[in-house]
Coordinates of C-alpha atoms in Angstrom, one line a residue:
Chain A
X1 CA -165.5 66.9 -42.0
X2 CA -165.0 63.2 -42.8
X3 CA -161.9 61.4 -41.7
X4 CA -160.1 58.1 -42.2
X5 CA -156.9 56.3 -41.3
X6 CA -155.9 53.6 -43.8
X7 CA -153.0 51.2 -43.3
X8 CA -151.4 50.2 -46.6
X9 CA -150.1 46.7 -47.2
X10 CA -146.4 47.2 -46.6
X11 CA -146.8 49.4 -43.6
X12 CA -147.4 53.0 -44.7
X13 CA -150.3 55.0 -43.3
X14 CA -152.6 57.3 -45.2
X15 CA -154.9 59.7 -43.3
X16 CA -157.7 61.6 -45.0
X17 CA -159.8 64.6 -44.1
X18 CA -162.4 65.6 -46.6
X19 CA -165.7 67.3 -47.3
X20 CA -168.1 66.0 -49.9
X21 CA -170.9 67.8 -51.7
X22 CA -173.3 66.1 -54.2
X23 CA -171.1 63.0 -54.2
X24 CA -168.0 65.1 -55.2
X25 CA -165.0 66.1 -53.2
X26 CA -165.2 69.7 -52.2
X27 CA -162.1 69.8 -49.9
X28 CA -159.5 67.2 -49.1
X29 CA -156.3 66.9 -47.0
X30 CA -154.1 63.9 -47.6
X31 CA -151.6 63.0 -44.8
X32 CA -149.3 60.2 -44.1
X33 CA -145.8 58.8 -43.8
X34 CA -145.3 58.0 -47.5
X35 CA -142.8 59.6 -49.8
X36 CA -143.8 61.7 -52.8
X37 CA -141.2 63.3 -55.1
X38 CA -141.4 66.1 -55.7
X39 CA -143.0 66.9 -52.4
X40 CA -144.8 70.0 -53.7
X41 CA -147.0 67.7 -55.8
X42 CA -149.2 66.7 -52.8
X43 CA -151.0 70.1 -52.4
X44 CA -151.4 70.1 -56.2
X45 CA -152.9 66.6 -56.1
X46 CA -155.4 67.8 -53.4
X47 CA -156.5 70.6 -55.6
X48 CA -156.8 68.3 -58.6
X49 CA -159.1 66.0 -56.7
X50 CA -161.7 68.7 -55.9
X51 CA -164.9 68.0 -57.9
X52 CA -163.9 64.4 -58.5
X53 CA -166.7 62.0 -58.1
X54 CA -166.4 59.9 -54.9
X55 CA -166.0 56.4 -56.3
X56 CA -163.0 54.0 -56.2
X57 CA -162.7 53.8 -60.0
X58 CA -162.9 57.6 -60.6
X59 CA -160.5 58.4 -57.8
X60 CA -158.0 55.8 -58.7
X61 CA -158.0 56.9 -62.3
X62 CA -157.7 60.6 -61.5
X63 CA -154.9 60.1 -59.1
X64 CA -153.0 57.8 -61.5
X65 CA -153.4 60.4 -64.3
X66 CA -152.1 63.2 -62.1
X67 CA -149.0 61.3 -61.0
X68 CA -148.2 60.2 -64.5
X69 CA -148.9 63.6 -66.1
X70 CA -146.7 65.4 -63.6
X71 CA -144.0 62.7 -63.4
X72 CA -144.5 62.2 -59.7
X73 CA -143.0 59.3 -57.8
X74 CA -144.9 58.0 -54.8
X75 CA -143.1 55.4 -52.6
X76 CA -145.1 53.1 -50.4
X77 CA -148.7 54.0 -51.6
X78 CA -150.5 53.3 -54.9
X79 CA -153.3 55.4 -56.5
X80 CA -155.7 52.6 -55.4
X81 CA -154.5 52.9 -51.8
X82 CA -155.3 56.7 -51.8
X83 CA -158.7 56.0 -53.4
X84 CA -159.4 53.3 -50.8
X85 CA -158.5 55.7 -48.0
X86 CA -160.9 58.3 -49.4
X87 CA -163.7 55.8 -49.7
X88 CA -163.1 54.7 -46.2
X89 CA -163.5 58.3 -45.0
X90 CA -166.9 58.5 -46.8
X91 CA -168.0 55.2 -45.4
X92 CA -167.8 53.1 -48.5
X93 CA -164.7 51.0 -48.0
X94 CA -164.6 47.8 -50.0
X95 CA -162.2 46.2 -47.6
Chain B
X1 CA -110.8 59.6 -57.2
X2 CA -112.3 60.4 -53.8
X3 CA -115.1 63.0 -53.6
X4 CA -114.2 66.0 -51.5
X5 CA -116.8 66.9 -48.9
X6 CA -117.1 69.5 -46.1
X7 CA -117.6 67.9 -42.7
X8 CA -119.2 70.3 -40.2
X9 CA -118.6 70.1 -36.5
X10 CA -120.5 67.5 -34.5
X11 CA -123.2 69.9 -33.2
X12 CA -126.0 69.7 -30.6
X13 CA -128.8 72.1 -31.5
X14 CA -132.5 72.5 -31.1
X15 CA -135.0 71.1 -33.6
X16 CA -135.7 74.3 -35.6
X17 CA -132.0 75.0 -35.9
X18 CA -131.1 71.5 -37.0
X19 CA -133.7 71.6 -39.8
X20 CA -132.9 75.1 -40.8
X21 CA -129.2 74.2 -41.1
X22 CA -130.0 71.6 -43.8
X23 CA -132.1 74.0 -45.8
X24 CA -129.7 76.9 -45.6
X25 CA -126.9 74.7 -46.9
X26 CA -129.1 73.5 -49.8
X27 CA -130.1 77.0 -50.8
X28 CA -126.5 78.1 -50.8
X29 CA -125.4 75.1 -52.7
X30 CA -128.1 75.8 -55.4
X31 CA -126.3 79.0 -56.1
X32 CA -122.8 77.5 -56.0
X33 CA -122.1 79.0 -52.6
X34 CA -121.7 75.9 -50.5
X35 CA -119.7 72.7 -51.1
X36 CA -121.0 69.1 -50.8
X37 CA -121.6 68.8 -47.0
X38 CA -121.8 66.1 -44.4
X39 CA -122.9 66.8 -40.9
X40 CA -123.7 64.8 -37.7
X41 CA -125.8 66.3 -34.9
X42 CA -127.8 65.7 -31.8
X43 CA -131.1 67.3 -30.6
X44 CA -131.2 69.3 -27.4
X45 CA -133.9 69.4 -26.2
X46 CA -135.0 66.0 -27.4
X47 CA -137.5 66.4 -30.2
X48 CA -140.0 64.8 -32.4
X49 CA -139.8 65.4 -36.2
X50 CA -142.7 64.5 -38.5
X51 CA -142.7 63.8 -42.2
X52 CA -143.6 66.7 -44.5
X53 CA -147.0 65.1 -45.3
X54 CA -148.0 64.2 -41.7
X55 CA -150.5 66.0 -39.5
X56 CA -148.7 67.3 -36.4
X57 CA -151.7 67.0 -34.1
X58 CA -152.5 63.6 -35.7
X59 CA -149.1 62.2 -34.8
X60 CA -147.7 64.1 -31.8
X61 CA -149.0 64.6 -28.3
X62 CA -148.2 68.4 -28.2
X63 CA -149.4 68.7 -24.6
X64 CA -146.9 66.0 -23.5
X65 CA -144.2 67.7 -25.5
X66 CA -144.9 71.2 -24.0
X67 CA -145.1 69.7 -20.5
X68 CA -141.8 67.9 -20.9
X69 CA -139.8 70.4 -22.8
X70 CA -139.7 68.3 -26.0
X71 CA -139.4 70.2 -29.3
X72 CA -141.5 69.4 -32.4
X73 CA -140.8 70.2 -36.0
X74 CA -141.9 69.3 -39.5
X75 CA -139.2 68.1 -41.8
X76 CA -139.0 68.9 -45.5
X77 CA -138.7 65.1 -46.2
X78 CA -141.4 62.5 -46.3
X79 CA -141.6 59.5 -44.0
X80 CA -142.9 59.1 -40.5
X81 CA -142.6 60.7 -37.1
X82 CA -139.3 60.2 -35.3
X83 CA -138.4 60.7 -31.7
X84 CA -134.9 62.2 -31.5
X85 CA -133.7 61.4 -28.0
X86 CA -130.8 63.6 -26.9
X87 CA -129.4 60.7 -25.0
X88 CA -130.1 58.1 -27.7
X89 CA -129.2 58.9 -31.2
X90 CA -127.0 60.6 -33.8
X91 CA -128.6 62.2 -36.8
X92 CA -126.7 62.8 -40.1
X93 CA -127.4 64.9 -43.2
X94 CA -125.6 64.6 -46.5
X95 CA -126.2 67.3 -49.0
X96 CA -124.9 67.1 -52.6
X97 CA -125.6 69.0 -55.8
X98 CA -128.1 66.9 -57.8
X99 CA -125.5 66.3 -60.6
X100 CA -122.9 65.0 -58.1
X101 CA -121.6 61.5 -59.1
X102 CA -122.9 60.1 -55.7
X103 CA -126.4 61.1 -56.5
X104 CA -128.1 58.3 -58.6
X105 CA -131.0 59.4 -60.8
X106 CA -133.2 56.8 -59.1
X107 CA -134.1 57.8 -55.6
X108 CA -134.5 54.2 -54.5
X109 CA -131.0 53.4 -55.7
X110 CA -129.6 56.5 -54.1
X111 CA -130.9 55.4 -50.7
X112 CA -128.9 52.2 -51.0
X113 CA -125.7 53.8 -52.1
X114 CA -125.7 56.6 -49.5
X115 CA -126.6 54.2 -46.7
X116 CA -123.4 52.3 -47.3
X117 CA -121.7 55.1 -45.2
X118 CA -123.7 54.1 -42.2
X119 CA -123.2 50.4 -42.8
X120 CA -119.5 50.9 -43.0
X121 CA -119.6 53.0 -39.9
X122 CA -121.5 50.3 -37.9
X123 CA -119.0 47.8 -39.3
X124 CA -116.2 49.9 -37.7
X125 CA -117.8 49.1 -34.3
X126 CA -118.1 45.4 -35.2
X127 CA -121.9 45.5 -36.1
X128 CA -122.9 43.6 -39.2
X129 CA -125.7 45.8 -40.6
X130 CA -127.4 45.7 -44.0
X131 CA -129.6 47.9 -46.2
X132 CA -133.3 47.0 -46.2
X133 CA -135.3 48.6 -49.0
X134 CA -136.6 51.2 -49.2
X135 CA -134.8 53.3 -46.7
X136 CA -133.9 51.3 -43.6
X137 CA -130.7 49.8 -42.2
X138 CA -131.2 46.6 -40.1
X139 CA -129.1 44.3 -37.9
X140 CA -130.7 40.9 -38.4
X141 CA -134.4 41.7 -38.6
X142 CA -134.2 44.8 -36.4
X143 CA -134.1 48.4 -37.6
X144 CA -131.2 50.5 -36.3
X145 CA -131.4 53.4 -38.8
X146 CA -134.1 55.2 -40.8
X147 CA -133.4 57.6 -43.7
X148 CA -135.3 60.1 -45.8
X149 CA -134.4 61.9 -49.0
X150 CA -135.6 64.9 -50.9
X151 CA -134.5 66.6 -54.0
X152 CA -135.1 70.3 -54.2
X153 CA -133.1 73.6 -54.8
X154 CA -131.0 71.6 -57.4
X155 CA -129.7 69.5 -54.5
X156 CA -130.2 66.1 -52.9
X157 CA -130.6 66.0 -49.1
X158 CA -130.6 62.7 -47.3
X159 CA -130.9 62.6 -43.6
X160 CA -131.4 59.9 -41.1
X161 CA -130.8 58.6 -37.6
X162 CA -128.6 56.0 -36.1
X163 CA -129.8 54.7 -32.7
X164 CA -127.4 54.6 -29.9
X165 CA -130.0 53.8 -27.2
X166 CA -133.7 53.3 -27.2
X167 CA -136.2 55.0 -24.9
X168 CA -139.4 53.3 -25.9
X169 CA -141.6 54.7 -23.2
X170 CA -140.9 58.3 -24.0
X171 CA -141.2 57.6 -27.7
X172 CA -144.7 56.3 -27.1
X173 CA -145.6 59.2 -24.9
X174 CA -144.5 61.7 -27.5
X175 CA -146.2 60.0 -30.4
X176 CA -150.0 59.8 -30.4
X177 CA -150.5 56.3 -29.2
X178 CA -153.5 56.2 -26.7
X179 CA -151.8 56.1 -23.3
X180 CA -153.9 53.2 -22.1
X181 CA -152.5 51.2 -25.0
X182 CA -148.9 51.6 -24.0
X183 CA -148.7 48.2 -22.7
X184 CA -145.7 46.0 -21.8
X185 CA -146.6 44.1 -25.0
X186 CA -146.2 47.2 -27.2
X187 CA -142.9 48.0 -25.6
X188 CA -141.7 44.4 -26.1
X189 CA -143.0 44.5 -29.7
X190 CA -140.8 47.5 -30.4
X191 CA -137.8 45.8 -28.8
X192 CA -138.4 42.9 -31.2
X193 CA -138.4 45.3 -34.3
X194 CA -135.8 47.9 -33.3
X195 CA -132.3 47.8 -31.9
X196 CA -129.6 50.2 -31.0
X197 CA -125.8 50.3 -30.8
X198 CA -125.8 49.9 -27.0
X199 CA -128.3 47.1 -27.3
X200 CA -125.8 45.2 -29.4
X201 CA -122.5 46.3 -27.8
X202 CA -123.3 47.3 -24.3
X203 CA -123.3 50.6 -22.4
X204 CA -119.6 51.3 -22.9
X205 CA -120.1 52.9 -26.4
X206 CA -120.0 56.7 -26.2
X207 CA -121.4 59.3 -28.6
X208 CA -117.9 60.0 -29.7
X209 CA -117.2 56.3 -30.4
X210 CA -120.3 56.2 -32.7
X211 CA -119.5 59.6 -34.3
X212 CA -115.9 58.6 -35.1
X213 CA -117.0 55.3 -36.5
X214 CA -119.6 57.0 -38.7
X215 CA -117.2 59.6 -40.0
X216 CA -114.7 57.0 -41.1
X217 CA -117.5 54.8 -42.4
X218 CA -118.9 57.5 -44.6
X219 CA -115.4 58.3 -45.8
X220 CA -114.8 54.6 -46.8
X221 CA -118.3 53.7 -47.9
X222 CA -118.8 56.7 -50.1
X223 CA -115.1 57.3 -51.0
X224 CA -115.1 60.7 -49.5
X225 CA -112.2 63.0 -48.8
X226 CA -113.2 64.7 -45.6
X227 CA -112.4 68.3 -45.0
X228 CA -113.3 69.9 -41.7
X229 CA -115.3 73.0 -42.3
X230 CA -117.8 75.5 -40.9
X231 CA -120.9 77.3 -42.1
X232 CA -120.2 80.6 -43.9
X233 CA -121.5 83.8 -42.4
X234 CA -124.2 83.9 -45.0
X235 CA -125.3 80.3 -44.3
X236 CA -125.5 81.1 -40.6
X237 CA -127.6 84.2 -41.3
X238 CA -130.0 82.1 -43.4
X239 CA -130.3 79.5 -40.6
X240 CA -131.5 82.3 -38.3
X241 CA -134.0 83.6 -40.8
X242 CA -135.3 80.1 -41.7
X243 CA -135.8 79.3 -38.0
X244 CA -138.1 82.4 -37.7
X245 CA -139.9 82.1 -41.0
X246 CA -140.3 78.3 -41.1
X247 CA -139.1 75.8 -38.5
X248 CA -140.2 77.6 -35.3
X249 CA -143.5 78.8 -36.8
X250 CA -146.9 77.2 -36.3
X251 CA -147.7 78.0 -39.8
X252 CA -145.1 75.5 -41.1
X253 CA -145.1 73.0 -38.2
X254 CA -148.9 72.8 -37.9
X255 CA -149.6 73.2 -41.6
X256 CA -151.3 69.8 -41.9

């Protein structure tokens, strides 16, 4: 299982555990000290990311779509931050 | 016109019971069986609570907790890990129906308006504190209170801590900071960023002093008419069942 710890500008932490198969997410756990309302959205987001291609652009777009479609408010972390944390776990951080 | 609110007794409980109490009140309120409620409480034994999205073993040194009799629990609110020192803090919870006039539609705005109770409370002791977005209260640049909010069961819950004293060494031992990194510098860094009531006013301030200041501060800051109250029998029974089914269970506490 791949892991990362990513510190977001502003101070929040995102921690990722994931498995990747054929360059797609097969399993992911997103952890951290951010706020997400409603809270039940996070397990749904994790399911929604399964089969997503592991690239910053695909991940950012898919996370943003999920949040918008489900009217989810995230405080302290952007879709790009989540994507960056995932890319860090797979060893392709751009930062 | 002031908003009527039930004030529960200033209680000292263990971590699962503290968290189960909030949820039991919310679930009763959702059915119209509990009034708007304010409670202040302490944690005995001292405990660490983690945010709902955090990994317990990622954040907390469970061996240290078990060896030193420190509880650990997952909250239903987001945010970070907090060390609740029995000798060093008061925690509060305010639970309101989501259509209550004090609950702003915007979560960010709600933090600010509900934190005015704490700011008034600290002012009662002569401390000039202010709100720092998103969810902190600071004195100068130093944090003295952290707060977290959730909306579920047709309710809004906001809970948070007010530091009376600061035990940085135990805090670092409980939280997963590599022990070799707990240096004098780390401790002095925290002392630069965090303060406490006794830091500011001296050792003479008691828990009762802070509690009384906070009750009157919430009353003034949020325009509350305080009515002393107790949990109903049904609320108490649900607390017990939530302890067993959720807050004392590894399934919940270690779920991430």
